[in-house]
mmCIF file of C-alpha atoms in Angstrom:
data_model
loop_
_atom_site.group_PDB
_atom_site.id
_atom_site.type_symbol
_atom_site.label_atom_id
_atom_site.label_comp_id
_atom_site.label_asym_id
_atom_site.label_seq_id
_atom_site.Cartn_x
_atom_site.Cartn_y
_atom_site.Cartn_z
ATOM 1 C CA GLY A 15 -3.313 18.253 -4.111
ATOM 2 C CA ASN A 16 -3.647 14.140 -5.220
ATOM 3 C CA SER A 17 -6.007 12.326 -3.284
ATOM 4 C CA VAL A 18 -8.156 9.053 -3.279
ATOM 5 C CA THR A 19 -11.321 8.720 -1.918
ATOM 6 C CA GLN A 20 -12.987 5.207 -1.476
ATOM 7 C CA MET A 21 -16.570 4.313 0.105
ATOM 8 C CA GLU A 22 -16.463 3.485 3.702
ATOM 9 C CA GLY A 23 -16.882 0.207 4.837
ATOM 10 C CA PRO A 24 -17.449 -2.420 6.301
ATOM 11 C CA VAL A 25 -19.297 -3.939 3.086
ATOM 12 C CA THR A 26 -21.091 -7.133 4.037
ATOM 13 C CA LEU A 27 -22.309 -9.256 1.555
ATOM 14 C CA SER A 28 -23.483 -13.022 0.846
ATOM 15 C CA GLU A 29 -21.658 -15.346 -1.409
ATOM 16 C CA GLU A 30 -22.403 -14.762 -4.946
ATOM 17 C CA ALA A 31 -23.730 -11.234 -4.758
ATOM 18 C CA PHE A 32 -22.383 -8.817 -6.738
ATOM 19 C CA LEU A 33 -19.728 -6.502 -5.678
ATOM 20 C CA THR A 34 -19.082 -2.647 -6.144
ATOM 21 C CA ILE A 35 -16.336 -0.788 -4.292
ATOM 22 C CA ASN A 36 -16.227 2.887 -5.293
ATOM 23 C CA CYS A 37 -13.245 4.780 -5.704
ATOM 24 C CA THR A 38 -12.506 8.410 -7.149
ATOM 25 C CA TYR A 39 -9.470 10.502 -7.508
ATOM 26 C CA THR A 40 -7.771 13.719 -7.854
ATOM 27 C CA ALA A 41 -4.600 14.133 -9.715
ATOM 28 C CA THR A 42 -2.405 16.398 -11.591
ATOM 29 C CA GLY A 43 -1.111 14.631 -14.908
ATOM 30 C CA TYR A 44 -2.140 11.310 -15.658
ATOM 31 C CA PRO A 45 -2.056 8.761 -13.373
ATOM 32 C CA SER A 46 -1.840 5.142 -13.078
ATOM 33 C CA LEU A 47 -4.678 3.428 -11.149
ATOM 34 C CA PHE A 48 -4.061 0.434 -8.845
ATOM 35 C CA TRP A 49 -6.338 -1.534 -6.840
ATOM 36 C CA TYR A 50 -4.595 -3.711 -3.731
ATOM 37 C CA VAL A 51 -6.094 -6.452 -1.372
ATOM 38 C CA GLN A 52 -5.119 -6.836 1.919
ATOM 39 C CA TYR A 53 -5.823 -10.416 3.156
ATOM 40 C CA PRO A 54 -5.983 -11.127 7.185
ATOM 41 C CA GLY A 55 -2.645 -11.331 8.539
ATOM 42 C CA GLU A 56 -0.699 -10.157 5.136
ATOM 43 C CA GLY A 57 0.579 -7.622 3.661
ATOM 44 C CA LEU A 58 -1.196 -5.706 0.644
ATOM 45 C CA GLN A 59 -0.638 -7.436 -2.751
ATOM 46 C CA LEU A 60 -1.527 -5.779 -6.129
ATOM 47 C CA LEU A 61 -4.880 -7.238 -7.251
ATOM 48 C CA LEU A 62 -5.385 -4.962 -10.847
ATOM 49 C CA LYS A 63 -4.067 -2.106 -12.400
ATOM 50 C CA ALA A 64 -5.084 0.626 -15.308
ATOM 51 C CA THR A 65 -2.578 3.120 -16.808
ATOM 52 C CA LYS A 66 -4.390 5.092 -18.873
ATOM 53 C CA ALA A 67 -8.081 6.186 -19.548
ATOM 54 C CA ASP A 68 -10.837 3.531 -20.742
ATOM 55 C CA ASP A 69 -8.067 0.897 -19.831
ATOM 56 C CA LYS A 70 -9.704 -1.970 -17.690
ATOM 57 C CA GLY A 71 -7.748 -3.973 -15.267
ATOM 58 C CA SER A 72 -8.856 -7.224 -14.581
ATOM 59 C CA ASN A 73 -7.838 -10.323 -12.171
ATOM 60 C CA LYS A 74 -9.452 -13.282 -10.222
ATOM 61 C CA GLY A 75 -12.853 -12.223 -11.452
ATOM 62 C CA PHE A 76 -12.240 -8.603 -10.387
ATOM 63 C CA GLU A 77 -12.840 -5.640 -12.901
ATOM 64 C CA ALA A 78 -12.038 -2.074 -12.731
ATOM 65 C CA THR A 79 -12.254 0.484 -15.723
ATOM 66 C CA TYR A 80 -10.273 3.960 -15.675
ATOM 67 C CA ARG A 81 -12.976 6.517 -16.421
ATOM 68 C CA LYS A 82 -11.292 9.792 -16.854
ATOM 69 C CA GLU A 83 -14.287 11.877 -17.382
ATOM 70 C CA THR A 84 -15.673 10.665 -13.997
ATOM 71 C CA THR A 85 -12.154 10.457 -12.224
ATOM 72 C CA SER A 86 -13.250 6.788 -11.131
ATOM 73 C CA PHE A 87 -11.984 3.488 -10.706
ATOM 74 C CA HIS A 88 -14.391 1.402 -9.392
ATOM 75 C CA LEU A 89 -13.828 -2.117 -8.427
ATOM 76 C CA GLU A 90 -16.587 -4.709 -9.253
ATOM 77 C CA LYS A 91 -17.023 -8.423 -9.272
ATOM 78 C CA GLY A 92 -19.954 -10.390 -10.453
ATOM 79 C CA SER A 93 -20.140 -13.201 -7.728
ATOM 80 C CA VAL A 94 -18.194 -12.867 -4.441
ATOM 81 C CA GLN A 95 -16.945 -15.880 -2.715
ATOM 82 C CA VAL A 96 -16.130 -16.305 1.051
ATOM 83 C CA SER A 97 -12.335 -16.074 0.102
ATOM 84 C CA ASP A 98 -12.775 -12.848 -1.025
ATOM 85 C CA SER A 99 -13.033 -11.276 2.562
ATOM 86 C CA ALA A 100 -10.337 -8.858 2.780
ATOM 87 C CA VAL A 101 -9.448 -5.206 2.839
ATOM 88 C CA TYR A 102 -9.604 -3.435 -0.482
ATOM 89 C CA PHE A 103 -7.219 -0.369 -1.304
ATOM 90 C CA CYS A 104 -7.497 2.015 -4.331
ATOM 91 C CA ALA A 105 -4.160 3.703 -4.857
ATOM 92 C CA LEU A 106 -2.958 6.088 -7.713
ATOM 93 C CA ARG A 107 0.816 7.177 -8.848
ATOM 94 C CA VAL A 108 1.423 10.280 -11.111
ATOM 95 C CA THR A 109 3.798 11.695 -13.276
ATOM 96 C CA SER A 110 5.046 13.995 -10.182
ATOM 97 C CA GLY A 111 8.857 13.113 -10.314
ATOM 98 C CA THR A 112 8.243 11.791 -6.869
ATOM 99 C CA TYR A 113 8.408 7.884 -6.120
ATOM 100 C CA LYS A 114 4.955 8.152 -4.065
ATOM 101 C CA TYR A 115 2.125 6.320 -4.271
ATOM 102 C CA ILE A 116 -1.389 7.703 -2.966
ATOM 103 C CA PHE A 117 -3.540 5.159 -1.296
ATOM 104 C CA GLY A 118 -7.280 5.421 -0.234
ATOM 105 C CA THR A 119 -8.428 4.322 3.225
ATOM 106 C CA GLY A 120 -9.291 1.178 2.581
ATOM 107 C CA THR A 121 -12.605 -0.751 2.260
ATOM 108 C CA ARG A 122 -13.357 -3.738 4.101
ATOM 109 C CA LEU A 123 -15.170 -6.446 2.627
ATOM 110 C CA LYS A 124 -16.927 -9.409 4.223
ATOM 111 C CA VAL A 125 -18.649 -12.258 2.812
ATOM 112 C CA LEU A 126 -20.988 -14.450 4.433
ATOM 113 C CA ALA A 127 -21.698 -18.283 3.589
ATOM 114 C CA ASN B 29 10.203 -16.924 -2.814
ATOM 115 C CA ALA B 30 11.096 -14.653 0.265
ATOM 116 C CA GLY B 31 10.023 -11.578 -1.022
ATOM 117 C CA VAL B 32 9.976 -8.633 1.495
ATOM 118 C CA THR B 33 10.641 -9.733 4.915
ATOM 119 C CA GLN B 34 9.627 -7.784 7.611
ATOM 120 C CA THR B 35 10.364 -8.676 11.339
ATOM 121 C CA PRO B 36 9.446 -8.658 14.249
ATOM 122 C CA LYS B 37 6.037 -9.145 13.543
ATOM 123 C CA PHE B 38 4.737 -7.839 16.958
ATOM 124 C CA GLN B 39 6.388 -5.414 19.460
ATOM 125 C CA VAL B 40 4.981 -3.912 22.606
ATOM 126 C CA LEU B 41 7.115 -0.699 23.769
ATOM 127 C CA LYS B 42 6.728 1.703 26.686
ATOM 128 C CA THR B 43 6.909 5.212 25.863
ATOM 129 C CA GLY B 44 10.666 6.624 25.642
ATOM 130 C CA GLN B 45 12.222 3.222 24.408
ATOM 131 C CA SER B 46 13.794 3.010 21.044
ATOM 132 C CA MET B 47 13.629 -0.146 18.253
ATOM 133 C CA THR B 48 14.400 -0.938 14.955
ATOM 134 C CA LEU B 49 11.845 -2.653 12.409
ATOM 135 C CA GLN B 50 13.657 -4.463 10.066
ATOM 136 C CA CYS B 51 12.926 -4.963 6.163
ATOM 137 C CA ALA B 52 14.803 -6.921 3.898
ATOM 138 C CA GLN B 53 13.986 -7.940 0.348
ATOM 139 C CA ASP B 54 15.868 -10.167 -2.004
ATOM 140 C CA MET B 55 14.053 -9.013 -5.391
ATOM 141 C CA ASN B 56 17.160 -6.650 -5.889
ATOM 142 C CA HIS B 57 14.582 -3.855 -5.914
ATOM 143 C CA GLU B 58 16.270 -0.078 -5.749
ATOM 144 C CA TYR B 59 13.181 1.239 -4.386
ATOM 145 C CA MET B 60 12.067 0.711 -0.975
ATOM 146 C CA SER B 61 9.684 2.421 1.348
ATOM 147 C CA TRP B 62 7.860 2.281 4.839
ATOM 148 C CA TYR B 63 4.225 3.112 5.353
ATOM 149 C CA ARG B 64 2.140 3.211 8.627
ATOM 150 C CA GLN B 65 -1.670 1.812 8.513
ATOM 151 C CA ASP B 66 -4.001 3.697 10.787
ATOM 152 C CA PRO B 67 -7.622 3.166 10.955
ATOM 153 C CA GLY B 68 -9.490 5.563 8.697
ATOM 154 C CA MET B 69 -6.448 6.669 7.337
ATOM 155 C CA GLY B 70 -5.067 4.271 4.899
ATOM 156 C CA LEU B 71 -1.381 3.815 4.318
ATOM 157 C CA ARG B 72 1.008 7.000 4.827
ATOM 158 C CA LEU B 73 4.523 7.043 3.634
ATOM 159 C CA ILE B 74 6.929 7.399 6.287
ATOM 160 C CA HIS B 75 10.480 7.055 4.340
ATOM 161 C CA TYR B 76 11.750 5.581 1.489
ATOM 162 C CA SER B 77 14.948 5.251 -0.546
ATOM 163 C CA VAL B 78 15.931 4.569 -4.214
ATOM 164 C CA GLY B 79 18.888 3.272 -4.089
ATOM 165 C CA ALA B 80 21.875 2.367 -1.200
ATOM 166 C CA GLY B 81 23.003 5.769 0.265
ATOM 167 C CA ILE B 82 19.822 7.435 -0.609
ATOM 168 C CA THR B 83 16.897 8.281 1.733
ATOM 169 C CA ASP B 84 14.312 10.891 1.677
ATOM 170 C CA GLN B 85 11.221 11.742 3.829
ATOM 171 C CA GLY B 86 7.500 10.844 3.212
ATOM 172 C CA GLU B 87 4.541 12.354 4.805
ATOM 173 C CA VAL B 88 4.764 11.479 8.103
ATOM 174 C CA PRO B 89 8.484 11.158 8.895
ATOM 175 C CA ASN B 90 8.850 12.694 12.143
ATOM 176 C CA GLY B 91 10.040 10.323 14.908
ATOM 177 C CA TYR B 92 11.656 7.735 12.272
ATOM 178 C CA ASN B 93 15.115 7.559 11.260
ATOM 179 C CA VAL B 94 16.151 5.002 8.133
ATOM 180 C CA SER B 95 19.448 4.091 6.443
ATOM 181 C CA ARG B 96 20.136 2.109 3.205
ATOM 182 C CA SER B 97 23.388 0.583 3.491
ATOM 183 C CA THR B 98 22.621 -2.160 0.922
ATOM 184 C CA THR B 99 20.647 -2.741 -1.576
ATOM 185 C CA GLU B 100 18.715 -5.447 0.346
ATOM 186 C CA ASP B 101 17.904 -4.069 3.673
ATOM 187 C CA PHE B 102 15.790 -0.529 4.973
ATOM 188 C CA PRO B 103 15.776 -0.875 8.826
ATOM 189 C CA LEU B 104 13.345 1.718 10.439
ATOM 190 C CA ARG B 105 14.422 3.455 13.538
ATOM 191 C CA LEU B 106 12.391 4.708 16.400
ATOM 192 C CA LEU B 107 14.594 6.377 18.820
ATOM 193 C CA SER B 108 12.139 7.618 21.335
ATOM 194 C CA ALA B 109 8.587 5.884 20.937
ATOM 195 C CA ALA B 110 5.649 7.779 21.594
ATOM 196 C CA PRO B 111 1.634 6.577 21.751
ATOM 197 C CA SER B 112 1.380 8.052 18.557
ATOM 198 C CA GLN B 113 3.498 5.349 17.052
ATOM 199 C CA THR B 114 1.395 2.929 17.672
ATOM 200 C CA SER B 115 0.322 1.312 14.149
ATOM 201 C CA VAL B 116 0.726 -1.298 11.675
ATOM 202 C CA TYR B 117 4.328 -0.888 9.683
ATOM 203 C CA PHE B 118 4.615 -2.268 6.416
ATOM 204 C CA CYS B 119 8.074 -2.177 4.078
ATOM 205 C CA ALA B 120 7.314 -2.111 0.570
ATOM 206 C CA SER B 121 9.740 -2.563 -2.437
ATOM 207 C CA ARG B 122 9.792 -2.009 -6.308
ATOM 208 C CA LEU B 123 11.922 -1.987 -9.280
ATOM 209 C CA ARG B 124 13.479 1.379 -10.378
ATOM 210 C CA ASP B 125 12.728 0.970 -13.910
ATOM 211 C CA PRO B 126 11.614 3.993 -16.204
ATOM 212 C CA THR B 127 9.854 1.975 -18.496
ATOM 213 C CA ILE B 128 7.450 0.981 -15.665
ATOM 214 C CA GLU B 129 7.894 3.862 -13.322
ATOM 215 C CA LEU B 130 4.118 4.756 -13.595
ATOM 216 C CA THR B 131 2.902 1.329 -13.529
ATOM 217 C CA GLY B 132 5.659 -0.819 -11.331
ATOM 218 C CA GLU B 133 3.898 -3.043 -8.861
ATOM 219 C CA LEU B 134 4.716 -2.175 -5.068
ATOM 220 C CA PHE B 135 5.675 -5.697 -3.349
ATOM 221 C CA PHE B 136 4.686 -5.483 0.465
ATOM 222 C CA GLY B 137 5.959 -7.326 3.807
ATOM 223 C CA GLU B 138 3.426 -8.682 5.988
ATOM 224 C CA GLY B 139 3.593 -6.185 8.372
ATOM 225 C CA SER B 140 4.681 -5.108 12.042
ATOM 226 C CA ARG B 141 2.272 -4.518 14.358
ATOM 227 C CA LEU B 142 3.763 -2.082 17.031
ATOM 228 C CA THR B 143 1.937 -0.742 20.394
ATOM 229 C CA VAL B 144 3.446 1.866 22.593
ATOM 230 C CA LEU B 145 2.200 2.116 25.939
#
């Protein structure tokens, strides 16, 4: 079946540190891949996406590359800020004829000043 | 821009009580859905709708009912609340457009935190 596996958190970093949040997936067909972010007290919002192999999604200094050979979509940022503290969800959507997204369990990031 | 609006934000129920979580969107999105968010389990789809008058079950539909009488509204009903339904509930919507079927963004409400005692 289709699934998304994220690294467990919480991840605690100092400001300006490098961030990697791992995400791997299992999917039939050719999925689109997404990262959503949930800031405290808010709903999820799209951070970035990639729709085919080798695509790189980027936004707000975050990047993720769609790696079909390793079935991965790791989220990276070169220098995190306190304002990046949030929960990050990896998600996929497949050509299954349904309208369902598959979300990972989320990774909480805490950035200390 | 209102986007997706959920009410109430917080609710405490006793076991066996009923209630409705409201969801409204002003973006003319055909697709609307309800998720629940539980620690260590990510988001799980409860019910979804691809247009007025059309609803279908997600992966965890038991104990919940939905209806879609208008494009804008998609209420979630708990007929007899149980402690296992303690969770944070999110409503999400998107356009139903074949050109972005795989890539279209989901727009989420701010969530409704429900506690069942």
